[in-house]
CSV table of C-alpha atoms in Angstrom, one decimal:
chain,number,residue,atom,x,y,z
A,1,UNK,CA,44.7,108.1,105.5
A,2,UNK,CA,42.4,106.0,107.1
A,3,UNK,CA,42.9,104.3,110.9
A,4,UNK,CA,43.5,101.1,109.5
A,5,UNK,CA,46.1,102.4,106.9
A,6,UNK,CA,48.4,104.1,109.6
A,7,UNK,CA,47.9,100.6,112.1
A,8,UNK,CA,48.7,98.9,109.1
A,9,UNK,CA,52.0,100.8,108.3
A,10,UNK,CA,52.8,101.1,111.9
A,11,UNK,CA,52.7,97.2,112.2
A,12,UNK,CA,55.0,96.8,108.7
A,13,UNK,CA,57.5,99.4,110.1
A,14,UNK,CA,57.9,97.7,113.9
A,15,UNK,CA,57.8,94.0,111.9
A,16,UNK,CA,60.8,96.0,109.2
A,17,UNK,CA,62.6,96.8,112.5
A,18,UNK,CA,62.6,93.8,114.1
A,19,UNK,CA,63.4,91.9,111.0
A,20,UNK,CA,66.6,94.2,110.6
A,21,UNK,CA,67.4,94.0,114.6
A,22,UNK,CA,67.4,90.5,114.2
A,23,UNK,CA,69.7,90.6,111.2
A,24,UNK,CA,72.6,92.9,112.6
A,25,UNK,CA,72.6,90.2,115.8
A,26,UNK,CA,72.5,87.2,113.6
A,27,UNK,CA,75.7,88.9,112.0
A,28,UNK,CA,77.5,90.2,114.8
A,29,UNK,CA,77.0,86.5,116.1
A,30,UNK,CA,78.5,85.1,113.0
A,31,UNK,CA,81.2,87.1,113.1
A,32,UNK,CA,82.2,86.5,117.0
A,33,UNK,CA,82.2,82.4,115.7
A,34,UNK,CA,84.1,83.0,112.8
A,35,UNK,CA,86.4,85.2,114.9
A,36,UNK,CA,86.2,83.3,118.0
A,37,UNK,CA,86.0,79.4,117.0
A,38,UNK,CA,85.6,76.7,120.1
A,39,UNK,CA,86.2,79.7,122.3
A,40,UNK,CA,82.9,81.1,120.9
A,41,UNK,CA,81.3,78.1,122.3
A,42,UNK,CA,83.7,77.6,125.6
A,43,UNK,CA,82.4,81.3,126.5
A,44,UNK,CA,78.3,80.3,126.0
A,45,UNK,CA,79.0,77.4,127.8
A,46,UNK,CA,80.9,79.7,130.8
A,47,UNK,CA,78.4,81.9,131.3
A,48,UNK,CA,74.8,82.3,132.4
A,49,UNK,CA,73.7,83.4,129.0
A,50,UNK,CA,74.8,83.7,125.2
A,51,UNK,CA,74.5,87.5,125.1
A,52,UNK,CA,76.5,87.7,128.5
A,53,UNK,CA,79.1,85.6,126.7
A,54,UNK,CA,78.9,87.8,123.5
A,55,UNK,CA,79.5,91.0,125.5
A,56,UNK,CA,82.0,89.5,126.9
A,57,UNK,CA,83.5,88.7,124.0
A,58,UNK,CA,83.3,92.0,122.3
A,59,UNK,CA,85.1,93.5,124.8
A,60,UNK,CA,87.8,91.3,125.0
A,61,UNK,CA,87.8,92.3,121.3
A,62,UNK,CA,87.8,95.9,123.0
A,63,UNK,CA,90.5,95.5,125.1
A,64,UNK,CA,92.7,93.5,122.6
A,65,UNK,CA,92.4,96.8,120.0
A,66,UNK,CA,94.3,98.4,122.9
A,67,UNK,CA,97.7,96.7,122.6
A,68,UNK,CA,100.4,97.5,120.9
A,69,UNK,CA,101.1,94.1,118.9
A,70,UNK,CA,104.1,93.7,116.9
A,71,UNK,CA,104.9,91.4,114.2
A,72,UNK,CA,108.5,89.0,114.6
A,73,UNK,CA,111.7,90.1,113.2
A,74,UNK,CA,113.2,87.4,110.9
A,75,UNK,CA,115.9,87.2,113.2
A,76,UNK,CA,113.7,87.1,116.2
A,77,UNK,CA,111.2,84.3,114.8
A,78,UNK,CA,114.8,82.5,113.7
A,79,UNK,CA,116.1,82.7,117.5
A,80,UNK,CA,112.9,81.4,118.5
A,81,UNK,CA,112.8,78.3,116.1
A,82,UNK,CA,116.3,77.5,117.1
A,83,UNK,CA,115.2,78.2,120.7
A,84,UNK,CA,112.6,75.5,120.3
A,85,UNK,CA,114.4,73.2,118.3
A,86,UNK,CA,116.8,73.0,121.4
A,87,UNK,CA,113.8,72.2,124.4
A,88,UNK,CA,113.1,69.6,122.4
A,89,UNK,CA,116.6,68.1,121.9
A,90,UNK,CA,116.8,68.1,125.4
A,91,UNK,CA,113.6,66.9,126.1
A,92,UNK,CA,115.1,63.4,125.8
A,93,UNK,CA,117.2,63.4,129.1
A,94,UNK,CA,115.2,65.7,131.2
A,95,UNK,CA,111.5,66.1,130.2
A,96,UNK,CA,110.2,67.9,133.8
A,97,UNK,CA,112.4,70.7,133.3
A,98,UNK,CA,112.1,71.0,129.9
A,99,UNK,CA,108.3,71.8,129.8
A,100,UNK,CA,109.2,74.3,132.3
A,101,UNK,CA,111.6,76.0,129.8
A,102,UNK,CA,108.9,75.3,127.0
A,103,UNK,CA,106.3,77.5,129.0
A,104,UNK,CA,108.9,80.0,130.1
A,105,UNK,CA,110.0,80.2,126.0
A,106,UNK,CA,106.2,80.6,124.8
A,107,UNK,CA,105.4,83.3,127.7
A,108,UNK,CA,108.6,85.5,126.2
A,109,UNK,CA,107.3,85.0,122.7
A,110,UNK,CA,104.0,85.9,123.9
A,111,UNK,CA,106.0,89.3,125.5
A,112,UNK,CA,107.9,89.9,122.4
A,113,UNK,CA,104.4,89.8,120.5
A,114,UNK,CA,103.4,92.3,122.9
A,115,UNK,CA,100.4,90.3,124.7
A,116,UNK,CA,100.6,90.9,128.7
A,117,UNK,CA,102.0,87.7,130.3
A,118,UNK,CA,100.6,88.6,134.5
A,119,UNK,CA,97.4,86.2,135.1
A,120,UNK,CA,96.9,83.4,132.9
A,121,UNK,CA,93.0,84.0,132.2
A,122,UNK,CA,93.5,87.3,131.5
A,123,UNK,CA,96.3,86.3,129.1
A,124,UNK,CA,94.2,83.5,127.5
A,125,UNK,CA,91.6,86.4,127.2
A,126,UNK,CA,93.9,88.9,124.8
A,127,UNK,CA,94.8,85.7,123.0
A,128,UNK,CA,91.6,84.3,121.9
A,129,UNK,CA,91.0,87.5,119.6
A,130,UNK,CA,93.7,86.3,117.3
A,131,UNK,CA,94.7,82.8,118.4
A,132,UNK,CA,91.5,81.1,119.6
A,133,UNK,CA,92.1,78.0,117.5
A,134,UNK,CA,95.3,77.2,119.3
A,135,UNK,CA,93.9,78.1,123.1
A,136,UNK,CA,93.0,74.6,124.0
A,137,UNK,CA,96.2,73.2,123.5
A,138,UNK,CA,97.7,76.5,125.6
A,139,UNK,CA,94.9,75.4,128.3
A,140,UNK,CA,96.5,71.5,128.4
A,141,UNK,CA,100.0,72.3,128.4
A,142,UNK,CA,99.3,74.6,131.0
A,143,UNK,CA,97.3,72.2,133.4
A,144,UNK,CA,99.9,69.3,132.5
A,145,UNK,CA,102.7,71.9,133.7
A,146,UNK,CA,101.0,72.6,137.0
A,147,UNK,CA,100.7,68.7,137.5
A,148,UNK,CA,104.6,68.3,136.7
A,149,UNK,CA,105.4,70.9,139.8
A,150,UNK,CA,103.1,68.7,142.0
A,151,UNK,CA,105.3,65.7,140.4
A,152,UNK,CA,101.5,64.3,139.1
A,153,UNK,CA,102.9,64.2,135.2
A,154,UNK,CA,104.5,60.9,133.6
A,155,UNK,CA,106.7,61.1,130.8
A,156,UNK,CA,104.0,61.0,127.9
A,157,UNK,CA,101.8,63.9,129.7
A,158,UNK,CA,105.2,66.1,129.5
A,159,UNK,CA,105.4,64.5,125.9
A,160,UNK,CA,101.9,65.7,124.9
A,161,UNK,CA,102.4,69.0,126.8
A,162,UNK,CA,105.1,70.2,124.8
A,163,UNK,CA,103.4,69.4,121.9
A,164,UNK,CA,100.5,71.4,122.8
A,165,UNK,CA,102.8,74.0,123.4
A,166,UNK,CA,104.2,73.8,120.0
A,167,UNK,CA,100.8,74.6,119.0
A,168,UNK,CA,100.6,77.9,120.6
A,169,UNK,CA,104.1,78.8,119.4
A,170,UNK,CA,103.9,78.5,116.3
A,171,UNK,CA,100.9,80.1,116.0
A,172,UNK,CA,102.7,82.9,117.5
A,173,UNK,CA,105.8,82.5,115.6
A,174,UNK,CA,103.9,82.0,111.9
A,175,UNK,CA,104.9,78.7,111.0
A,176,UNK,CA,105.9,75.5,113.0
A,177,UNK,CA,109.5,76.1,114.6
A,178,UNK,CA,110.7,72.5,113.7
A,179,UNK,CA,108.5,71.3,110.3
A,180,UNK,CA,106.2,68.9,112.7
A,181,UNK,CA,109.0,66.9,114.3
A,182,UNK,CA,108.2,65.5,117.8
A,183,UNK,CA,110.9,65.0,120.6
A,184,UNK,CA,110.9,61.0,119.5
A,185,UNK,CA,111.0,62.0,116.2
A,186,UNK,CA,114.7,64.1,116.5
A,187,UNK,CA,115.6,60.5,118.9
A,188,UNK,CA,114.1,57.9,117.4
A,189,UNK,CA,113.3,54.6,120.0
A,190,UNK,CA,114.6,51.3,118.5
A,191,UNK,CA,110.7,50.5,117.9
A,192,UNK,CA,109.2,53.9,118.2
A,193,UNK,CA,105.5,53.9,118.9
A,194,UNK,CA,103.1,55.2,115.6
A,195,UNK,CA,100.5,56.7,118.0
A,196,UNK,CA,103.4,59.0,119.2
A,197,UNK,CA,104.0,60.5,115.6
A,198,UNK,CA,100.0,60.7,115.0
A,199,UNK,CA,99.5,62.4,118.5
A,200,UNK,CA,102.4,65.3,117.6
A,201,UNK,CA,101.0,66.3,114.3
């Protein structure tokens, strides 16, 4: 085999390598999007680079393969339905405290589910494996509620934030504790607004 044969074959094999390097990255990157959604792209955006917010990423896959998740009883996910169904009959005549029971409710869920519930990045962290979709509206109600204790929220922010934490619940719970009704939907206003209903779906 001549010199230019082997410099030939050793160019083909490093250009074979490289090809195949940069396929198993290109998939593992599909797969964190398809796995991660918006959080995928909240992550990039986070960090100084996209590999640092792919490692990232992977081991907060890592570290979610850890828990020990379990799935609802169907007398569990019932208690928690009628649980919710009740925040939001109340909602009515004392929204401030009601959002506070609405993120006390989703924080025993996430318990029962067997996510920690300490420090609420590292709890958005385990949740973003399986529930990434849903995180943003987790993220609102969660700002809106820390607004409410500084008596910063009107009505229609405590409105919108138990909506967004309907979101997150039932995501948890499997299925949407009260078939998409908002609190002015169960109390109807003499001329209820249209943007409210379009808002809560």
């Amino acid at each position: 085999m001549s010199p230019t044969q082997v410099v030939v074959i050793v160019i083909v094999v490093a250009v074979v390598a490289a090809l195949v390097a940069f396929a198993v990255v290109a998939n593992r990157r599909r797969a964190l999007r398809q796995r991660f959604g918006p959080e995928y792209d909240r992550v990039v955006a986070e960090q100084d680079s996209r590999g640092a917010a792919e490692r990232e990423l992977r081991e907060r896959e890592r570290r979610h393969a850890e828990l020990e998740l379990t799935p609802l009883t169907p007398e569990s996910r019932a208690r928690y339905a009628a649980a919710w169904e009740d925040l939001q009959v109340r909602f009515v005549d004392s929204p401030a405290e009601t959002v506070g029971d609405a993120d006390e409710l989703v924080s025993h869920l996430i318990a029962e589910r067997g996510y920690p519930t300490g420090d609420f990045s590292d709890q958005i962290a385990h949740l973003s494996v399986e529930h990434a979709r849903t995180l943003t509206h987790y993220r609102d109600a969660h700002e809106i509620r820390q607004r409410n204790e500084r008596g910063e929220a009107g009505t229609e922010d405590l409105r919108q934030a138990l909506v967004h934490y309907r979101a997150l619940f039932a995501d948890l719970l499997g299925a949407d504790p009260v078939g998409q009704r908002s609190p002015e939907q169960r109390h109807p206003d003499p001329d209820p607004d249209p943007e409210h209903d379009a808002t809560s779906r």
